[in-house]
Amino acid sequence: DNSISQILDKIYPLENSTVIIAHGEFPKDCKLIEQLTNAECLICCDGAINNLLNHHIIPNYIIGDCDSLSDEVTNLFAKSII
């Protein structure tokens, strides 16, 4: 019985990884959160930024129409929005 964490370790090493996260239910598995934290490049869809910030994770880039971003987040991440 392989857990998600064990499967991810085999398929997706943490080094030199790029992760794209969409808005939705945020991962609960510690290994998944570790991958988000340690990704070399973290790209999030605009709706996912709030979940990332709640976990003290800062993305490299934010993509989307930014309709779900507050003015404060838009200003803070202006250089990261694509």
Coordinates of N, CA, C and O in Angstrom, one line a residue:
D1 N 0.8 -1.2 0.0 CA 0.0 0.0 0.0 C 0.9 1.2 0.0 O 1.5 1.5 1.0
N2 N 0.9 1.9 -1.1 CA 1.7 3.2 -1.2 C 0.9 4.4 -0.9 O -0.2 4.6 -1.4
S3 N 1.4 5.2 -0.1 CA 0.8 6.5 0.2 C 1.1 7.5 -0.9 O 2.0 7.3 -1.7
I4 N 0.3 8.5 -1.0 CA 0.6 9.6 -2.0 C 2.0 10.1 -1.8 O 2.7 10.3 -2.8
S5 N 2.5 10.3 -0.6 CA 3.8 10.8 -0.3 C 4.9 9.9 -0.9 O 5.9 10.3 -1.5
Q6 N 4.7 8.6 -0.7 CA 5.7 7.6 -1.2 C 5.7 7.6 -2.7 O 6.8 7.5 -3.3
I7 N 4.6 7.7 -3.3 CA 4.5 7.8 -4.8 C 5.1 9.0 -5.3 O 5.9 9.0 -6.3
L8 N 4.9 10.2 -4.7 CA 5.5 11.4 -5.1 C 7.0 11.4 -5.0 O 7.7 12.0 -5.8
D9 N 7.5 10.8 -3.9 CA 8.9 10.7 -3.7 C 9.6 10.0 -4.9 O 10.7 10.3 -5.3
K10 N 8.9 9.0 -5.5 CA 9.5 8.2 -6.6 C 9.4 9.0 -7.9 O 10.2 8.9 -8.7
I11 N 8.3 9.7 -8.1 CA 8.0 10.3 -9.4 C 8.5 11.7 -9.5 O 9.0 12.1 -10.5
Y12 N 8.3 12.5 -8.4 CA 8.6 13.9 -8.4 C 9.6 14.3 -7.3 O 9.3 14.6 -6.2
P13 N 10.9 14.2 -7.7 CA 11.9 14.7 -6.6 C 11.7 16.2 -6.4 O 11.3 16.9 -7.2
L14 N 12.0 16.6 -5.2 CA 11.9 18.0 -4.8 C 12.8 18.9 -5.5 O 12.5 20.1 -5.7
E15 N 14.0 18.4 -5.8 CA 15.0 19.3 -6.4 C 14.5 19.7 -7.8 O 14.0 18.9 -8.6
N16 N 14.8 21.0 -8.1 CA 14.6 21.5 -9.5 C 13.1 21.3 -10.0 O 12.9 21.1 -11.1
S17 N 12.2 21.4 -9.1 CA 10.8 21.2 -9.5 C 10.0 22.5 -9.8 O 10.3 23.5 -9.1
T18 N 9.1 22.4 -10.7 CA 8.2 23.5 -10.9 C 6.8 22.9 -10.6 O 6.4 21.9 -11.0
V19 N 6.0 23.7 -9.8 CA 4.7 23.2 -9.4 C 3.7 24.3 -9.8 O 4.0 25.5 -9.6
I20 N 2.6 23.9 -10.4 CA 1.5 24.8 -10.7 C 0.3 24.3 -9.8 O -0.1 23.2 -9.8
I21 N -0.2 25.3 -9.1 CA -1.3 25.0 -8.2 C -2.6 25.8 -8.6 O -2.5 27.0 -8.8
A22 N -3.7 25.1 -8.7 CA -5.0 25.8 -9.0 C -5.8 26.0 -7.8 O -5.5 25.4 -6.7
H23 N -6.8 26.8 -7.9 CA -7.7 27.1 -6.8 C -8.6 25.8 -6.5 O -9.0 25.2 -7.4
G24 N -8.8 25.6 -5.3 CA -9.6 24.4 -4.9 C -9.2 24.0 -3.5 O -8.6 24.8 -2.8
E25 N -9.5 22.7 -3.2 CA -9.2 22.2 -1.9 C -7.6 22.2 -1.7 O -7.0 21.6 -2.6
F26 N -7.1 22.8 -0.7 CA -5.7 22.8 -0.5 C -5.2 21.5 0.0 O -5.9 20.8 0.8
P27 N -4.0 21.1 -0.4 CA -3.5 19.8 0.0 C -3.3 19.7 1.5 O -3.0 20.7 2.2
K28 N -3.6 18.6 2.1 CA -3.5 18.4 3.5 C -2.2 17.5 3.9 O -1.7 17.6 5.0
D29 N -1.8 16.8 2.9 CA -0.6 15.9 3.1 C 0.6 16.7 3.2 O 0.9 17.6 2.4
C30 N 1.4 16.4 4.3 CA 2.6 17.2 4.6 C 3.6 17.1 3.5 O 4.3 18.1 3.2
K31 N 3.7 16.0 2.8 CA 4.6 15.9 1.7 C 4.2 16.8 0.5 O 5.1 17.4 -0.1
L32 N 3.0 16.9 0.3 CA 2.5 17.9 -0.8 C 2.8 19.3 -0.4 O 3.3 20.1 -1.3
I33 N 2.6 19.7 0.8 CA 2.9 21.0 1.3 C 4.4 21.3 1.2 O 4.8 22.3 0.8
E34 N 5.1 20.3 1.5 CA 6.6 20.4 1.4 C 7.0 20.6 0.0 O 7.9 21.4 -0.3
Q35 N 6.4 20.0 -0.9 CA 6.7 20.2 -2.4 C 6.4 21.6 -2.8 O 7.1 22.2 -3.5
L36 N 5.3 22.1 -2.3 CA 5.0 23.5 -2.6 C 6.0 24.5 -2.0 O 6.4 25.4 -2.7
T37 N 6.4 24.2 -0.8 CA 7.3 25.1 -0.1 C 8.7 25.0 -0.8 O 9.4 26.0 -0.8
N38 N 9.1 23.9 -1.2 CA 10.5 23.7 -1.7 C 10.6 23.7 -3.2 O 11.7 23.5 -3.8
A39 N 9.5 24.0 -3.9 CA 9.6 24.0 -5.4 C 10.5 25.2 -5.8 O 10.5 26.2 -5.2
E40 N 11.3 24.9 -6.8 CA 12.2 25.9 -7.4 C 11.4 27.0 -8.0 O 11.7 28.2 -7.9
C41 N 10.3 26.6 -8.6 CA 9.3 27.6 -9.2 C 7.9 27.2 -8.9 O 7.5 26.1 -9.2
L42 N 7.2 28.1 -8.2 CA 5.8 27.8 -7.8 C 4.9 28.8 -8.5 O 5.1 30.0 -8.4
I43 N 4.1 28.3 -9.4 CA 3.1 29.1 -10.1 C 1.7 28.8 -9.6 O 1.3 27.6 -9.5
C44 N 1.0 29.8 -9.3 CA -0.4 29.6 -8.8 C -1.4 30.3 -9.7 O -1.1 31.4 -10.1
C45 N -2.5 29.7 -9.8 CA -3.7 30.4 -10.4 C -4.2 31.4 -9.4 O -4.0 31.2 -8.2
D46 N -4.7 32.5 -9.8 CA -5.0 33.6 -8.9 C -5.8 33.2 -7.7 O -5.6 33.7 -6.6
G47 N -6.8 32.3 -7.9 CA -7.6 31.9 -6.8 C -6.9 31.1 -5.7 O -7.4 31.0 -4.6
A48 N -5.7 30.6 -6.0 CA -5.0 29.7 -5.1 C -4.1 30.6 -4.2 O -3.6 30.1 -3.2
I49 N -3.9 31.9 -4.4 CA -3.0 32.7 -3.7 C -3.4 32.7 -2.2 O -2.5 32.7 -1.3
N50 N -4.7 32.8 -1.9 CA -5.1 33.0 -0.5 C -4.7 31.7 0.3 O -4.2 31.8 1.5
N51 N -4.9 30.5 -0.3 CA -4.5 29.3 0.4 C -3.0 29.3 0.7 O -2.5 28.9 1.7
L52 N -2.2 29.7 -0.4 CA -0.8 29.7 -0.2 C -0.4 30.6 0.9 O 0.4 30.3 1.8
L53 N -0.9 31.8 0.9 CA -0.6 32.8 1.9 C -1.0 32.4 3.3 O -0.2 32.6 4.3
N54 N -2.1 31.7 3.4 CA -2.5 31.1 4.7 C -1.5 30.1 5.3 O -1.4 29.9 6.5
H55 N -0.7 29.5 4.4 CA 0.3 28.5 4.8 C 1.7 29.2 4.7 O 2.7 28.4 4.8
H56 N 1.8 30.5 4.6 CA 3.1 31.2 4.5 C 3.9 30.7 3.4 O 5.2 30.6 3.5
I57 N 3.3 30.5 2.2 CA 4.0 30.0 1.0 C 3.8 31.1 0.0 O 2.7 31.6 -0.3
I58 N 5.0 31.6 -0.6 CA 4.9 32.7 -1.5 C 5.2 32.1 -2.9 O 6.3 31.5 -3.2
P59 N 4.3 32.3 -3.9 CA 4.6 31.8 -5.2 C 5.5 32.7 -6.0 O 5.7 33.9 -5.7
N60 N 6.2 32.2 -7.0 CA 7.0 32.9 -7.9 C 6.2 33.7 -8.9 O 6.5 34.9 -9.2
Y61 N 5.1 33.1 -9.4 CA 4.2 33.8 -10.3 C 2.8 33.5 -10.0 O 2.4 32.5 -9.5
I62 N 1.9 34.5 -10.4 CA 0.5 34.3 -10.3 C -0.1 34.5 -11.7 O 0.2 35.5 -12.4
I63 N -0.9 33.6 -12.1 CA -1.5 33.7 -13.5 C -3.0 33.7 -13.3 O -3.6 33.2 -12.3
G64 N -3.7 34.3 -14.3 CA -5.1 34.4 -14.3 C -5.6 35.8 -14.5 O -4.9 36.7 -14.8
D65 N -6.9 35.9 -14.4 CA -7.5 37.3 -14.6 C -7.5 38.1 -13.4 O -7.9 39.3 -13.4
C66 N -7.1 37.6 -12.3 CA -6.9 38.3 -11.0 C -8.2 38.8 -10.4 O -8.1 39.7 -9.5
D67 N -9.3 38.3 -10.8 CA -10.6 38.8 -10.3 C -10.8 38.4 -8.8 O -11.6 39.0 -8.1
S68 N -10.1 37.4 -8.4 CA -10.2 37.0 -7.0 C -9.2 37.6 -6.0 O -9.1 37.2 -4.8
L69 N -8.3 38.4 -6.6 CA -7.2 39.0 -5.7 C -7.7 40.3 -5.1 O -8.4 41.1 -5.7
S70 N -7.4 40.5 -3.8 CA -7.7 41.7 -3.2 C -6.7 42.8 -3.7 O -5.7 42.5 -4.3
D71 N -7.1 44.0 -3.5 CA -6.2 45.1 -3.9 C -4.8 45.0 -3.2 O -3.8 45.2 -3.8
E72 N -4.8 44.6 -1.9 CA -3.6 44.5 -1.2 C -2.7 43.4 -1.8 O -1.5 43.6 -2.0
V73 N -3.3 42.2 -2.1 CA -2.5 41.1 -2.7 C -2.0 41.6 -4.1 O -0.9 41.3 -4.5
T74 N -2.9 42.2 -4.9 CA -2.5 42.7 -6.2 C -1.3 43.6 -6.1 O -0.4 43.5 -6.9
N75 N -1.3 44.5 -5.2 CA -0.2 45.5 -5.0 C 1.1 44.8 -4.5 O 2.2 45.1 -5.0
L76 N 0.9 43.8 -3.6 CA 2.1 43.1 -3.0 C 2.8 42.3 -4.1 O 4.0 42.2 -4.1
F77 N 2.0 41.7 -5.0 CA 2.5 40.8 -6.0 C 2.5 41.3 -7.4 O 2.6 40.5 -8.4
A78 N 2.4 42.6 -7.6 CA 2.3 43.2 -8.9 C 3.4 42.7 -9.9 O 3.1 42.5 -11.0
K79 N 4.6 42.5 -9.4 CA 5.7 42.1 -10.3 C 5.6 40.6 -10.6 O 6.3 40.1 -11.5
S80 N 4.8 39.9 -9.9 CA 4.7 38.4 -10.1 C 3.5 38.0 -10.9 O 3.4 36.8 -11.2
I81 N 2.6 38.9 -11.1 CA 1.4 38.6 -11.9 C 1.7 38.6 -13.4 O 2.2 39.5 -13.9
I82 N 1.3 37.5 -14.0 CA 1.4 37.3 -15.4 C 0.1 37.4 -16.1 O -0.8 36.8 -15.7

